[in-house]
Coordinates of C-alpha atoms in Angstrom, one line a residue:
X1 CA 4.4 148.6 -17.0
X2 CA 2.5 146.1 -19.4
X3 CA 0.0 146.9 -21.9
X4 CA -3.4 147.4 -22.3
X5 CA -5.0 144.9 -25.1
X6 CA -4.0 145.9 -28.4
X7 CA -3.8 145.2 -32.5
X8 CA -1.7 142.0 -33.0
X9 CA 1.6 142.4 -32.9
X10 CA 5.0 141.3 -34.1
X11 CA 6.0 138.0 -31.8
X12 CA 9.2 135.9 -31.7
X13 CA 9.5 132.0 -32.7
X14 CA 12.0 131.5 -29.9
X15 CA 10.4 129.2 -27.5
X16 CA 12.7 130.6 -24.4
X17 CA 12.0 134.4 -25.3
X18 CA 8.0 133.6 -25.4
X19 CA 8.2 131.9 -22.3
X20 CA 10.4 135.3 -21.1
X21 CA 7.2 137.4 -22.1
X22 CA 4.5 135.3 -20.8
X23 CA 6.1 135.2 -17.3
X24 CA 6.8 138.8 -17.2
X25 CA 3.2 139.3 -17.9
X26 CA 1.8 137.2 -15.1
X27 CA 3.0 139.7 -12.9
X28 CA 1.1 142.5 -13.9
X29 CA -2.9 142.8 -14.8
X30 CA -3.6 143.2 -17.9
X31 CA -4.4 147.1 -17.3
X32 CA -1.5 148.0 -15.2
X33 CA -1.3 151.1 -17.3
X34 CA -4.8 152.4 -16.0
X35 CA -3.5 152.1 -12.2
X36 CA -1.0 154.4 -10.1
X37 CA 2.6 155.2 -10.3
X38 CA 2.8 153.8 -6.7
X39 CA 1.3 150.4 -8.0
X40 CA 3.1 150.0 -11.0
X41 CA 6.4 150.7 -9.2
X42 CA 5.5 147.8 -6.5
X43 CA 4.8 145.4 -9.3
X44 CA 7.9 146.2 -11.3
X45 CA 10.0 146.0 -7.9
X46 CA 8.4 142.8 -7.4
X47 CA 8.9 141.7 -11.0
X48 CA 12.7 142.7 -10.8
X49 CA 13.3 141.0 -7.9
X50 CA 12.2 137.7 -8.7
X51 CA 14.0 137.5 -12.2
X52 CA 17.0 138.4 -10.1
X53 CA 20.0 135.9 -10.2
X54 CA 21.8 135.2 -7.4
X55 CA 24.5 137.5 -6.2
X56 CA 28.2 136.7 -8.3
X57 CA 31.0 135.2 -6.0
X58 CA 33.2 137.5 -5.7
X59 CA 31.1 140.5 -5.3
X60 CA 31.1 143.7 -2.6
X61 CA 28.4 146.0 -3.4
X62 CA 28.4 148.8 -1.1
X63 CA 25.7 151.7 -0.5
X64 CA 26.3 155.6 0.0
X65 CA 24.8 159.0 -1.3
X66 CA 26.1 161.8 -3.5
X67 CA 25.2 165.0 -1.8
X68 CA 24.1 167.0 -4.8
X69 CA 23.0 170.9 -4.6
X70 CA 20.7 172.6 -6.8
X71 CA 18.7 171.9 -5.0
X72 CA 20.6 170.4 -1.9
X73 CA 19.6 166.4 -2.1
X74 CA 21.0 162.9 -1.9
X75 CA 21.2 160.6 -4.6
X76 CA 20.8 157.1 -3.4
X77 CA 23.8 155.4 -5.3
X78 CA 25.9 151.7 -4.7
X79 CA 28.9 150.6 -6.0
X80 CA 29.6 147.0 -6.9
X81 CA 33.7 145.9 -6.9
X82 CA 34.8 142.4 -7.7
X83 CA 37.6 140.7 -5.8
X84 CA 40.2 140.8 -9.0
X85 CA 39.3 144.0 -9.8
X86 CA 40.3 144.9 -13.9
X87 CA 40.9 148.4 -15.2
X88 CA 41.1 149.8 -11.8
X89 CA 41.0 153.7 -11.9
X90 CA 37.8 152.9 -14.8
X91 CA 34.2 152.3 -13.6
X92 CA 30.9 152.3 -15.1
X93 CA 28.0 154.9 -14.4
X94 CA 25.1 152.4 -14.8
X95 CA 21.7 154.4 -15.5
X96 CA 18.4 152.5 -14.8
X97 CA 16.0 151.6 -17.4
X98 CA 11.9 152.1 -16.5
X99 CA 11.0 154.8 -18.5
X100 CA 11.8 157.4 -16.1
X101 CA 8.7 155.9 -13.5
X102 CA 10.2 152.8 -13.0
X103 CA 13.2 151.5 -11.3
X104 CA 16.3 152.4 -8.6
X105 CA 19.3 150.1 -6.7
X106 CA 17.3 146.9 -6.8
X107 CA 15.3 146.6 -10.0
X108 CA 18.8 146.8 -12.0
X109 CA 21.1 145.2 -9.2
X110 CA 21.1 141.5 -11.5
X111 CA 22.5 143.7 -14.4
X112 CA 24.9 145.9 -12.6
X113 CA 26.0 142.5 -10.3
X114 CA 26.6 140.7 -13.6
X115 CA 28.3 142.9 -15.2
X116 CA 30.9 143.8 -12.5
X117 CA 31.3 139.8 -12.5
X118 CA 32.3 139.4 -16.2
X119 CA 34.5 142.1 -16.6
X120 CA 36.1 142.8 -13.5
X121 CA 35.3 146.7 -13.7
X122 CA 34.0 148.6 -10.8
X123 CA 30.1 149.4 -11.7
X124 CA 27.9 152.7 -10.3
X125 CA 24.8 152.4 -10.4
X126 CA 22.7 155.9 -8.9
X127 CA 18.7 156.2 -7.9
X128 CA 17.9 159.0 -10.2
X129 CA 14.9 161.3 -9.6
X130 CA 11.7 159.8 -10.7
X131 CA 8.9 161.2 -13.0
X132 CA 5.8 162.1 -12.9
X133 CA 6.7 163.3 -9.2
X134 CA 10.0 164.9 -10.7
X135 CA 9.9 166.7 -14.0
X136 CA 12.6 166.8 -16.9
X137 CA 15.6 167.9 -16.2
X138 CA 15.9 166.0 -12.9
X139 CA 16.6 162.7 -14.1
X140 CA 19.5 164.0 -15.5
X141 CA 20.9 166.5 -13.3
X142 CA 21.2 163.3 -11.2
X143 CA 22.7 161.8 -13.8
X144 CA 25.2 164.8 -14.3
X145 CA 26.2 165.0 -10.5
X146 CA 26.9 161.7 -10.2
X147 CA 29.1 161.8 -12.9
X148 CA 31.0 164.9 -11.5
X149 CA 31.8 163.0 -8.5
X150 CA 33.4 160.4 -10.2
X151 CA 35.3 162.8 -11.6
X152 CA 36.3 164.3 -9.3
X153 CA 37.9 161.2 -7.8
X154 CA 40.5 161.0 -11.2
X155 CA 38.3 157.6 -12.3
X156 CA 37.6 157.7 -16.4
X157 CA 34.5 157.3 -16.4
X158 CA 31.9 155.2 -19.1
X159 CA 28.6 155.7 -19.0
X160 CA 25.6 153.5 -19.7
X161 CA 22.1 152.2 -19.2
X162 CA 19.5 150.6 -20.7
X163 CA 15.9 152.2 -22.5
X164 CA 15.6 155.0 -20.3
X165 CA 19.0 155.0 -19.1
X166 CA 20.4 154.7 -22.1
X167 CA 18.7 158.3 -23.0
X168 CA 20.2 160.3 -20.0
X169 CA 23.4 158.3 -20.9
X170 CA 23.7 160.0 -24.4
X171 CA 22.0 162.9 -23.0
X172 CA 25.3 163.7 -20.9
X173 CA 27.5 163.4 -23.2
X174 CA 25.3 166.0 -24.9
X175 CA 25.4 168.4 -22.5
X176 CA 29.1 167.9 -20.7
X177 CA 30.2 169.0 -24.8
X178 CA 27.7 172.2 -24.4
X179 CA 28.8 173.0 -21.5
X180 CA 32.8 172.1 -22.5
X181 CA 32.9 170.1 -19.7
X182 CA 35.1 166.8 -18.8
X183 CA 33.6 163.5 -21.2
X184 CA 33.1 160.3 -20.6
X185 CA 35.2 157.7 -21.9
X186 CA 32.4 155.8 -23.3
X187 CA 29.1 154.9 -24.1
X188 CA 27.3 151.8 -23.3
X189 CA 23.6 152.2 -24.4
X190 CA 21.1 148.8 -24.5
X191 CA 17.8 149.4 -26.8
X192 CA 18.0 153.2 -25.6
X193 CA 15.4 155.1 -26.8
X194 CA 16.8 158.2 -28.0
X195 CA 13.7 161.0 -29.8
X196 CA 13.4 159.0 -33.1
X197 CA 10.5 159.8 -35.5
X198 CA 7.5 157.8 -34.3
X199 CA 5.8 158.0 -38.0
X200 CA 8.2 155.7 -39.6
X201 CA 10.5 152.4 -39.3
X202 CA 10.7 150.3 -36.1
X203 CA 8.1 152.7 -34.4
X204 CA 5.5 151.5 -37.0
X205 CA 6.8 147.9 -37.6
X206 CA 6.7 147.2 -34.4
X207 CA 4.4 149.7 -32.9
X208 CA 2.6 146.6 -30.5
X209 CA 5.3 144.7 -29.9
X210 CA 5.8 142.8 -26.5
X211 CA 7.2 144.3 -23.5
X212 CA 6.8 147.8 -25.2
X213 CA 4.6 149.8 -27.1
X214 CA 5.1 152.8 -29.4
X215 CA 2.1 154.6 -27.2
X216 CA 3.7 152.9 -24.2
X217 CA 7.2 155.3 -25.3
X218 CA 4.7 158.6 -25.7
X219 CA 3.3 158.3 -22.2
X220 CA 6.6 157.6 -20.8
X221 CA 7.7 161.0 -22.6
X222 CA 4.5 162.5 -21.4
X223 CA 5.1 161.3 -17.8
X224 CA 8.3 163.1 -18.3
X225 CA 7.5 166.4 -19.5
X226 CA 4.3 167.2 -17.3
X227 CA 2.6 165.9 -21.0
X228 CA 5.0 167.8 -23.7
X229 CA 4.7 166.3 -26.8
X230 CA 7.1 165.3 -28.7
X231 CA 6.8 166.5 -31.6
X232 CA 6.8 170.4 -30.1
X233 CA 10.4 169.9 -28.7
X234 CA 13.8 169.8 -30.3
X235 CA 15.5 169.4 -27.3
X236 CA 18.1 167.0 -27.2
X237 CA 18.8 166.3 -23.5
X238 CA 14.7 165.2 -24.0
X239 CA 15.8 163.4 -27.4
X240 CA 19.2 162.7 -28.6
X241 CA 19.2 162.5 -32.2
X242 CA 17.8 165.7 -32.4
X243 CA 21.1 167.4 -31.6
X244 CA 22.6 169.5 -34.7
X245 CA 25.8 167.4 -34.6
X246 CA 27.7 164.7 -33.3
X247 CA 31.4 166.0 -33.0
X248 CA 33.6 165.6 -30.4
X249 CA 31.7 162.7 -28.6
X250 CA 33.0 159.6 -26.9
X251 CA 32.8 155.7 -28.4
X252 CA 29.7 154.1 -28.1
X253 CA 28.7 150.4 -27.7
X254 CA 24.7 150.3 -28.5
X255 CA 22.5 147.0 -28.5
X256 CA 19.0 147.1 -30.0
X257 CA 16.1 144.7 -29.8
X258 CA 14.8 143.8 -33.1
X259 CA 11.4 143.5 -31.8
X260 CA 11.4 146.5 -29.9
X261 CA 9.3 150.2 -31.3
X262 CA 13.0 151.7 -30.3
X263 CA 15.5 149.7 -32.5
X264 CA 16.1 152.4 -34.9
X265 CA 17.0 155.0 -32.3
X266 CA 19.9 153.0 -31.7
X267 CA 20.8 152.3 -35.4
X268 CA 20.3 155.8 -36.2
X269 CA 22.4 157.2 -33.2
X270 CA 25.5 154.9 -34.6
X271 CA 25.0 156.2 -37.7
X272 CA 24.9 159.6 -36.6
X273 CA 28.0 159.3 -34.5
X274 CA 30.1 157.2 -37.3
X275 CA 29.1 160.1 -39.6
X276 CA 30.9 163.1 -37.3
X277 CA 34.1 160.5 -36.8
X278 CA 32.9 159.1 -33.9
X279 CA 33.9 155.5 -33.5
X280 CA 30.6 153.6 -32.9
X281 CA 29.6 149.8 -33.6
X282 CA 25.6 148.6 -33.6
X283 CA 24.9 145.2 -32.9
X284 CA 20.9 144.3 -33.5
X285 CA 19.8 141.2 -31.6
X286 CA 17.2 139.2 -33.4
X287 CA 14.1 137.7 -31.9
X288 CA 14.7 139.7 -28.8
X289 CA 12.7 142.0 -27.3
X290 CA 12.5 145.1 -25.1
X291 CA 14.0 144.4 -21.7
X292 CA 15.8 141.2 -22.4
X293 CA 18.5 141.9 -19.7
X294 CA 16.2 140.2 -17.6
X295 CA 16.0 137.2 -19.5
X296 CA 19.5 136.1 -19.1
X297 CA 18.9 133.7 -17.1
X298 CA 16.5 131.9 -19.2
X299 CA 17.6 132.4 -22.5
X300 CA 20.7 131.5 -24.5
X301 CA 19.9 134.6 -26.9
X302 CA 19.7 137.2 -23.9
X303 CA 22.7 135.8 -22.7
X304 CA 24.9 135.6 -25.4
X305 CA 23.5 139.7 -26.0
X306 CA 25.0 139.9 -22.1
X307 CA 28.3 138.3 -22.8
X308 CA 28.6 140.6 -25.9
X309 CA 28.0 144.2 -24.0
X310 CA 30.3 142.7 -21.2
X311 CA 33.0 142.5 -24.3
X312 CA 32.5 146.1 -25.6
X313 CA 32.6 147.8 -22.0
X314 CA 36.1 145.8 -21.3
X315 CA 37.0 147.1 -25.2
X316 CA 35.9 150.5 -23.8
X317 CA 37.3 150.6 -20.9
X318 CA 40.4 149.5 -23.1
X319 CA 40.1 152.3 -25.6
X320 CA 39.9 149.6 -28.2
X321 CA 36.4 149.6 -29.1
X322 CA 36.4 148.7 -33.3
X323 CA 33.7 150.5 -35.0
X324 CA 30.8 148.9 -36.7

């Protein structure tokens, strides 16, 4: 969802990522934000789809359902398997970014395709329960079920996502430990945004920057929560970093945009983790902005980010993730 005008903001000198930004707002108005879910979601879809490369050589990707209970539902998931499959036995739960509103199979299928291609390892991605129409904790209960049946099945399991995929990715790791349930094996989380403190750092710095907004963060939350605000929760399947500790969790990959409100979430989370023993390595991309995965095919910098989160799920899948 684009913004509404705003103060001036922090911008990149990199011709390819300006040219990234303008086109992605031609597809929206410029007050998208005031219109409906239901609108929103039909430009995104649209927007997705025609950043979309084409499909990798190479390539099955095959649709089914999870049959999930309480309450009884399906959960619209598809599996992508390269020819020369690597790691066999390993695959990657990929969560959808879109600020919980946004997004399902297609808008992520480019990311999900690509990455199946470059590493070889088989990639899940699931159509999560969408908000405002679905309330907090759905998205990840999805999220949770999903991963039980790939447990179930004997695969080790990492999980990932971008933005607001990346959340319910840490969030699960969060509550399998609370509940001393079966871990992933990983953690894969691009610019997640993860319940950092909106008065200070990146939040601030970049409160109006391109592609996302500080306020744009709050409404998702609000969207979320049936319009909880942030600051009265301490729940950390809502906010990750507001957990007590970090103990016991598994390795994480995490990528921020430098122009993004939610770097520091990720650079925090690292911290966080490293702190408790947890190996963890941050890697900060500069002049990129939020949602860059779609710009791979159009800039050498969001490229490059892609070949490097390929690299640390094969090192995950690997157990040979190096922290830093």
């Amino acid at each position: 969802m684009t913004k509404a005008p705003c103060a001036p903001h922090p911008m990149p000198a990199d011709p390819e990522v300006l040219a990234y930004i303008s086109r992605t707002n031609a597809f929206y108005p410029a007050d998208a934000y005031t219109f409906s879910a239901e609108e929103n979601r039909a430009w995104y879809n649209r927007y997705a789809a025609e950043m979309r490369g084409p499909m990798p050589a190479n390539l099955t990707a095959t649709d089914f359902s999870i049959e999930a209970l309480g309450p009884q539902r399906p959960i619209p998931a598809r599996r992508y398997r390269h020819a020369q499959q690597s790691h066999s036995g390993t695959v990657l739960l990929y969560l959808h970014g879109g600020g919980f509103l946004l997004g399902g199979l297609e808008s992520h299928a480019d990311a999900c395709s690509g990455l199946c291609a470059a590493t070889g390892i088989d990639v899940l991605a699931i159509a999560y329960r969408l908000a405002p129409e679905h309330q907090h904790p759905a998205q990840l209960d999805d999220v949770q079920a999903a991963f039980a049946h790939l447990h179930a099945q004997g695969l080790r399991v990492i999980v990932g996502g971008d933005s607001a995929g990346g959340n319910l990715a840490a969030a699960l790791c969060l509550r399998q430990r609370a509940q001393d349930g079966a871990m992933p094996a990983g953690q894969l989380l691009i610019y997640p945004g993860l319940g950092g403190d909106t008065s200070r750092g990146s939040y601030v710095s970049n409160a109006y920057a391109p592609m996302l907004t500080t306020a744009e963060s709050a409404m998702y939350f609000g969207l979320r929560t049936g319009g909880m605000d942030r600051d009265s929760t301490l729940d950390p399947e809502l906010m990750p970093l507001m957990a007590g500790d970090f103990l016991g969790l598994p390795p994480a990959f995490v990528v921020t945009a430098d122009i993004d409100p939610l770097r520091d979430d990720g650079r925090i989370y690292v911290e966080r983790l490293q702190g408790d023993g947890v190996t963890a390595r941050y890697r900060n991309e500069a002049e990129l902005v939020h949602g860059y995965l779609r710009a791979r095919h159009m800039s050498r910098r969001a490229a490059a980010s892609f070949t490097a989160i390929g690299e640390a799920l094969v090192q995950l899948a690997d157990g040979r993730l190096a922290a830093g």
